[in-house]
XYZ file of C-alpha atoms in Angstrom:
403
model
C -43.364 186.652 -179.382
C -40.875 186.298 -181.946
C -40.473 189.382 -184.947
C -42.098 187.368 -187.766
C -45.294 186.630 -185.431
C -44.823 189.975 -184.232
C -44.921 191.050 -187.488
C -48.056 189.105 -188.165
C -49.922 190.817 -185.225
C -48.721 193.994 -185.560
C -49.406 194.596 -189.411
C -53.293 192.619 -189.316
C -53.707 194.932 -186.558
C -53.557 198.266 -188.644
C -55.836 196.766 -190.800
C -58.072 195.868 -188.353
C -58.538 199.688 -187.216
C -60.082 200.114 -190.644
C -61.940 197.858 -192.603
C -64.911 197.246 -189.839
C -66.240 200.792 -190.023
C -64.623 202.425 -193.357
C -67.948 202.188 -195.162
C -69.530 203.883 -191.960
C -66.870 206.466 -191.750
C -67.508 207.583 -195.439
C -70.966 207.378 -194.999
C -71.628 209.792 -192.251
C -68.278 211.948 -192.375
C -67.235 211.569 -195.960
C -70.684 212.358 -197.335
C -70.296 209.502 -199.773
C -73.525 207.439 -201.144
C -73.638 203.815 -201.860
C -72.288 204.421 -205.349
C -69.061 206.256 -204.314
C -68.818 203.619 -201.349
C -68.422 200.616 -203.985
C -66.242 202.703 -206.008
C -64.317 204.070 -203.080
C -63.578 200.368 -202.380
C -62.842 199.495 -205.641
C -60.666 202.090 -205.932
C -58.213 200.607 -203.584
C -58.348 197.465 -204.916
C -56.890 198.861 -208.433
C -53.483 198.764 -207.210
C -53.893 195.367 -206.278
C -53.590 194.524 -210.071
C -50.592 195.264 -210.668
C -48.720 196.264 -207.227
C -48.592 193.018 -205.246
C -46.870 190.788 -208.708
C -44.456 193.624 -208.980
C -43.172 193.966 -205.436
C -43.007 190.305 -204.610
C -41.038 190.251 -208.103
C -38.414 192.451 -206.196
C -38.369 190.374 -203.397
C -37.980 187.321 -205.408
C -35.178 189.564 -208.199
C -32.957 189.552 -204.397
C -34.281 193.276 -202.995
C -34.521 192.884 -199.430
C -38.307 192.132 -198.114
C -37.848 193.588 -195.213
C -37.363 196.996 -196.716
C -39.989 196.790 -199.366
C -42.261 196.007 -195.903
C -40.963 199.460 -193.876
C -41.906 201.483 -197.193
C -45.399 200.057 -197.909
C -45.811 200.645 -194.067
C -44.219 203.937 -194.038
C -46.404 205.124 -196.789
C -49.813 203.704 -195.998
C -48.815 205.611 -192.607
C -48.858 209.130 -194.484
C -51.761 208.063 -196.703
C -53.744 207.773 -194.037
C -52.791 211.030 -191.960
C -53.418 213.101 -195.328
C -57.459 211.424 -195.101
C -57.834 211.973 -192.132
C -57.431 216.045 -193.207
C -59.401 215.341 -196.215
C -62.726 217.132 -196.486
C -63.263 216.566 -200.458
C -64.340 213.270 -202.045
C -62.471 213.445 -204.898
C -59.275 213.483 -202.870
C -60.396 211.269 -200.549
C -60.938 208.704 -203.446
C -57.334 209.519 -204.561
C -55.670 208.870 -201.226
C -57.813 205.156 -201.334
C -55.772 204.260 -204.535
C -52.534 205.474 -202.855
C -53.638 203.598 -199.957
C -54.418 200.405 -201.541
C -50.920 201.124 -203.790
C -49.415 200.812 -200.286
C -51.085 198.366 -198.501
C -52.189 195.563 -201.151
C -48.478 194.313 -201.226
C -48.165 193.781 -197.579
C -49.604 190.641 -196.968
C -48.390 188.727 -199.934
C -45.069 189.979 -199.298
C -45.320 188.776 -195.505
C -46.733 185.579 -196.664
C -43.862 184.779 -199.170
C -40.882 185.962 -196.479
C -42.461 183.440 -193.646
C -42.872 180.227 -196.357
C -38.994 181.451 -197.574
C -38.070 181.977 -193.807
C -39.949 178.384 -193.250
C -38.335 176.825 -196.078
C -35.018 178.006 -194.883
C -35.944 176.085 -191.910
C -37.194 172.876 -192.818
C -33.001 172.497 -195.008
C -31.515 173.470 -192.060
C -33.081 171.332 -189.843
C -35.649 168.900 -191.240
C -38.378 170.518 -188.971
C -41.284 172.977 -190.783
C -43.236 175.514 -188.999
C -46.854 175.708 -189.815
C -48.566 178.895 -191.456
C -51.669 178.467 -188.950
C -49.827 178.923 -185.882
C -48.117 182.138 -187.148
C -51.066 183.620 -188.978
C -53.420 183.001 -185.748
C -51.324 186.251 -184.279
C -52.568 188.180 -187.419
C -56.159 187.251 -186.646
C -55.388 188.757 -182.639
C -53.945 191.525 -183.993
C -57.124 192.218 -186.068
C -58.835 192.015 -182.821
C -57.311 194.405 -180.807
C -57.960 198.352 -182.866
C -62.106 197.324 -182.633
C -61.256 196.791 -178.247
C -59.217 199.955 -178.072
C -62.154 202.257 -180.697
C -64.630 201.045 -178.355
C -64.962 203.080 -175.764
C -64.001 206.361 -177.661
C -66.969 205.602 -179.840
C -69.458 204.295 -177.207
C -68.614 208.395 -175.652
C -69.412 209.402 -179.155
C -66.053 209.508 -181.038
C -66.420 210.133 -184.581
C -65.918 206.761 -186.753
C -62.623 209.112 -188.126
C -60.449 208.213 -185.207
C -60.132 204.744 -187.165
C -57.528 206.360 -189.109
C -54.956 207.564 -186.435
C -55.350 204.076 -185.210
C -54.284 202.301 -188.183
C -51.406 204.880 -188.062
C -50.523 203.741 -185.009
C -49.688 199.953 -185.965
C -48.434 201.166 -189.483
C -45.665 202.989 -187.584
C -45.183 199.874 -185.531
C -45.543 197.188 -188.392
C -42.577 199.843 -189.732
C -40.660 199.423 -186.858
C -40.878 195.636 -186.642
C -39.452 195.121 -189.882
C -36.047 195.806 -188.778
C -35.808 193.419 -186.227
C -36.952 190.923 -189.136
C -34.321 187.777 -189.743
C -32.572 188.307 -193.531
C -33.297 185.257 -196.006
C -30.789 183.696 -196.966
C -30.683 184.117 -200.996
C -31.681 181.079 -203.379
C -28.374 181.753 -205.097
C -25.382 184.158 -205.835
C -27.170 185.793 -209.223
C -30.594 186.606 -210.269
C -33.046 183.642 -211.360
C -32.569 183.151 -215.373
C -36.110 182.816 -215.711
C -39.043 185.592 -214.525
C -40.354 184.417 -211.229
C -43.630 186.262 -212.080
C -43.697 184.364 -215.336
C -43.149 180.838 -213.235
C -45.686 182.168 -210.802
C -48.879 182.451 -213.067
C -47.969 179.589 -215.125
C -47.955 177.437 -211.528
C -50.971 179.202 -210.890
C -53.176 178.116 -213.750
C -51.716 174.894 -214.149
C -53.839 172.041 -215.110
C -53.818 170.645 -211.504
C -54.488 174.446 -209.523
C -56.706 176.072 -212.378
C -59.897 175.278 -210.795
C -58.763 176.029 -207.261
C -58.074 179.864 -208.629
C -61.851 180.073 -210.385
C -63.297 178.699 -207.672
C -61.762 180.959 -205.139
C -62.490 184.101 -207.935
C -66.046 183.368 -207.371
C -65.097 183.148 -203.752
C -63.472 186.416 -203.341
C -65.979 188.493 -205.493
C -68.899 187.234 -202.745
C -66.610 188.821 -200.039
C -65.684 191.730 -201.958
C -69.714 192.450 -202.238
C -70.059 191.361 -198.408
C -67.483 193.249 -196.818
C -68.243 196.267 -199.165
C -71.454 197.056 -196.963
C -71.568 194.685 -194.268
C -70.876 197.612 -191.944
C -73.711 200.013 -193.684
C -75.928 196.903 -193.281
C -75.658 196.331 -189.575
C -75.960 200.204 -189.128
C -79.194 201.146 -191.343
C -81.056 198.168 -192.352
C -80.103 195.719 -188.786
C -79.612 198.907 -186.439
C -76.898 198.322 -184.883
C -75.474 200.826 -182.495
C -72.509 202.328 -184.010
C -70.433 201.096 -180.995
C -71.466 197.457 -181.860
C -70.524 197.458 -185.307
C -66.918 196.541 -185.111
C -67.647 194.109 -181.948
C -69.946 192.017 -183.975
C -67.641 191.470 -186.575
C -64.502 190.721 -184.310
C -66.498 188.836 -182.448
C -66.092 186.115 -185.425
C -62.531 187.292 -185.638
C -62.655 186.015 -182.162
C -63.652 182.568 -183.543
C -61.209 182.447 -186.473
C -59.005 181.924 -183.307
C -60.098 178.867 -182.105
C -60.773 177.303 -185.589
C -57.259 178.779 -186.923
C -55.779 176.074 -183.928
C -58.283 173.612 -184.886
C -56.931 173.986 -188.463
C -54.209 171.198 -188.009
C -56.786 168.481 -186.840
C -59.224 169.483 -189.630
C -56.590 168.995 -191.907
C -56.147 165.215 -190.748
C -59.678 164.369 -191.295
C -61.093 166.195 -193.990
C -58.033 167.654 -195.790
C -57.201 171.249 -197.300
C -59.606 170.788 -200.055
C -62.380 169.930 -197.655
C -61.719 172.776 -195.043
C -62.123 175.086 -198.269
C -65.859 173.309 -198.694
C -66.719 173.696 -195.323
C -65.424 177.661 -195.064
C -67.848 178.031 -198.037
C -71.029 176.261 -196.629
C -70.715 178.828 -193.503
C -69.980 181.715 -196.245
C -73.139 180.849 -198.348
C -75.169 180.014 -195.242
C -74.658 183.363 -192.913
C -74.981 185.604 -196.005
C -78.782 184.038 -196.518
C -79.381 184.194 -192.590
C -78.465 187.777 -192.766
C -80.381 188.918 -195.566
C -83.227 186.953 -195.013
C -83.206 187.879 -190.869
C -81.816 190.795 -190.250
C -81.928 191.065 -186.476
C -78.965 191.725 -184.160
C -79.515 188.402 -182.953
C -79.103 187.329 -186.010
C -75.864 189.477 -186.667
C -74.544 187.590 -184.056
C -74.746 184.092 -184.755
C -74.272 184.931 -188.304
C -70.554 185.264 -186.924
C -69.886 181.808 -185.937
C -69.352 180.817 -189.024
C -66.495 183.066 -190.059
C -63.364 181.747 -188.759
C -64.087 178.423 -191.100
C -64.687 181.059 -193.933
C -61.441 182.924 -193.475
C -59.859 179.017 -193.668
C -61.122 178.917 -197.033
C -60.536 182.026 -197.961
C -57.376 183.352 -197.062
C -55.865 180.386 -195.206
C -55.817 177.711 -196.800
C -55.251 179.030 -200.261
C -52.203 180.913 -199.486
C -51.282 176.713 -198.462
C -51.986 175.317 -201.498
C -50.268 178.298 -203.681
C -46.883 177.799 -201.145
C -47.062 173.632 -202.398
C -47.396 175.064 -206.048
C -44.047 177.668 -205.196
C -40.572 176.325 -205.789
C -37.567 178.422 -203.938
C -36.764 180.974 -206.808
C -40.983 182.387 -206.980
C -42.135 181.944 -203.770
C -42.657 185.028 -203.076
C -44.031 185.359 -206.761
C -46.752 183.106 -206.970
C -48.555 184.901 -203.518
C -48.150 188.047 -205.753
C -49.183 186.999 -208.641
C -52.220 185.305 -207.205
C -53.198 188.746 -205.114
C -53.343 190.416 -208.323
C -54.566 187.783 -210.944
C -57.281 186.406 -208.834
C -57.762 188.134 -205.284
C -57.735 192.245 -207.062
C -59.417 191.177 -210.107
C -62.423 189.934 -207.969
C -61.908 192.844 -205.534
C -62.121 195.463 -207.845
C -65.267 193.394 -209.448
C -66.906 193.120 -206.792
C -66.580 196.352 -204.931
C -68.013 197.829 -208.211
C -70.984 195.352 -207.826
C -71.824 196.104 -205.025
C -72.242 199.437 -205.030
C -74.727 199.731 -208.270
C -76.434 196.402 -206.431
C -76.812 198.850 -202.796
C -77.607 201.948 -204.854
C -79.864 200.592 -207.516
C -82.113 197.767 -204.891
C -80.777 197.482 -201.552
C -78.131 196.376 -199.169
C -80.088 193.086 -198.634
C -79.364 192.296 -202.489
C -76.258 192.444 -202.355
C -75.970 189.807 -199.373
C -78.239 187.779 -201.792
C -76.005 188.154 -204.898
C -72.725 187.500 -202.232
C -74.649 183.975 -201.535
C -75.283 183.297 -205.352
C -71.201 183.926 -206.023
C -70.622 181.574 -203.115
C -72.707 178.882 -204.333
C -70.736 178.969 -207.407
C -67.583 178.885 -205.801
C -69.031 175.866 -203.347
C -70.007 173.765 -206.118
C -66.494 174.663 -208.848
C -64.102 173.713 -205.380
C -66.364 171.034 -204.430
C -67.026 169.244 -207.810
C -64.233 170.127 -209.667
C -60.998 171.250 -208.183
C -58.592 167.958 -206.782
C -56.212 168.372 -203.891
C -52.608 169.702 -204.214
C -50.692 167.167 -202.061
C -47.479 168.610 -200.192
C -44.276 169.438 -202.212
C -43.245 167.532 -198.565
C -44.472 164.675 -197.194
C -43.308 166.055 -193.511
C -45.166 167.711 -191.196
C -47.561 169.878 -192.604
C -50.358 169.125 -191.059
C -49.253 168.532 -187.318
C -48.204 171.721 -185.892
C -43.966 171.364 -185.404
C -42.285 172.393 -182.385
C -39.365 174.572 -184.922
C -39.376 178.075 -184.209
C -39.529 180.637 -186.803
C -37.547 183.811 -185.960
């Protein structure tokens, strides 16, 4: 495994230990209600506002990525030993804003180093690597925490030990960074104009402005999914505790197999259509759940999650790297992580939580397939294709390597 897949696995892995059962675990050990849940998840999307445009600024302004990586992973590491200790909400709820202030960063940042690292390749030696086949060891590392939790809790472990977990791979995504190849710079002084400023302007662009409301819409019906999906499956579809995280790796599991069937999709239906079929399964399992809430159910509600993470957090990090030129590439991932994926984050999180606290958890399923639809029909209807910056090789998967 090379150090940027490696990287991949290592850091999707810490967050992995988490986000299954982080509703649970302030549920039942952090006393929280649904209220304080939505806000608690809100919270730590705040930072993503401003956090993720201003450190992928610094790694575009020439400050080396791969330290800005070992301090967001250095830091999220302490964050979470201090909650882990915390007994008080109100601190608790401060640590998930220093949490998020670490963590929100991370992927962008990763994201803009491999397209730079790709870049670099694709000069040096006409070959590209794909984004699939080095995100798909992201998606394994996600995996792996809700294997290694499950036998602690099946024995009756507390949901807590997800933190010490996520510690764990923090202190190893740290670790990794140093073995991470330096890009090369994109020249011998800083850029003469803001790469932030090139980045949101590429963003809204005539051509990409409906791809980024469409995929706000998107992002707040995850933001209200993921916000309870684990308090759903434990209260209102009773799932042992055990179970939880299983059921939702289990479509993890599947974002495999469609992650390596990305590069085929692409061929027949394109990017833009892989984004309308990721929302079909988004809009369809969130009315299966709410209006069948059986583990059964729970289960087959799954399968269609690995085309929804496509959509979601695939293939728009694609179409924002066509938008990129060299001097805001790591910019524009940013840019969009703060103008578009913590907006809706925040947004929704907040949503949710009066929606679970003032009905029920079913509503906010039902209000997640509403904000869906809207997305389905703004992408569908509305939003035309990006084509490549490149006409080679981006769909078939190369044989380059990637350090």
């Amino acid at each position: 495994m090379t150090p940027i897949r490696r990287q991949f696995f290592v850091s999707y892995a810490a967050i992995g230990s988490i986000m299954p059962l982080v509703t649970v675990f302030l549920r039942e050990q952090g006393g929280f209600n649904f209220l304080q849940i939505g806000l608690a998840m809100a919270l730590m999307g705040v930072p993503t506002l401003c956090s993720p445009a201003l450190i992928t600024l610094l790694a575009d302004r020439n400050l080396d990525t791969r330290r800005i990586l070992a301090t967001a992973f250095g830091f999220s590491a302490l964050v979470l030993t201090l909650m882990f200790f915390s007994g008080n909400i109100a601190l608790t709820l401060a640590l998930f804003v220093c949490h998020g202030l670490a963590s929100v960063a991370m992927l962008p940042l990763q994201d803009g180093y491999f397209f730079s690292l790709s870049e670099e390749e694709r000069k040096r030696t006409g070959v590209s690597v794909e984004y699939p086949t080095v995100r798909i060891w992201g998606t394994m590392g996600y995996i792996l925490p809700s294997l290694i939790l499950y036998y602690p809790l099946l024995k009756g472990a507390e949901p807590r030990l997800i933190l010490p977990c996520s510690v764990f791979f923090c202190l190893l995504s740290l670790a990794n960074s140093f073995t991470l190849k330096p890009v090369a710079r994109t020249s011998g002084h800083l850029p003469s104009r803001m790469p932030s400023k090139q980045a949101l302007r590429a963003i809204f662009a005539p051509n990409s402005r409906w791809l980024s409301i469409g995929l706000f819409f998107a992002l707040l019906a995850a933001a209200t999914y993921y916000a309870f999906i684990g308090n759903y499956l434990d209260e209102v579809v009773k799932v042992p505790k055990p179970y939880i995280a299983l059921i939702i790796n289990l479509g993890v599991l599947v974002e495999v197999g469609c992650t390596l069937l990305m590069p085929w999709l692409q061929r027949r239906i394109g990017l833009k259509g892989i984004l309308v079929l990721g929302l079909c399964c988004m809009v369809t399992r969130m009315l299966l759940l709410s209006f069948f809430p059986s583990p059964a159910v729970a289960v087959l509600a799954q399968l269609g999650h690995g085309f929804e993470v496509l959509a979601l957090y695939v293939g728009p990090v694609m179409f924002l790297n066509r938008l990129a030129g060299d001097e805001f590439r790591n910019s524009i991932q940013g840019i969009y992580t703060m103008a578009v994926v913590g907006t809706a984050r925040v947004i929704g999180s907040l949503a949710a939580g009066y929606v679970a606290s003032t009905f029920d958890l079913r509503w906010n399923l039902l209000l997640g397939a509403g904000l869906a639809t809207c997305a389905l029909l703004v992408i569908a209807f509305l939003f035309s294709r990006i084509p490549p910056r490149h006409a080679s090789g981006e769909i078939a998967v190369s044989s380059g390597t990637v350090p």
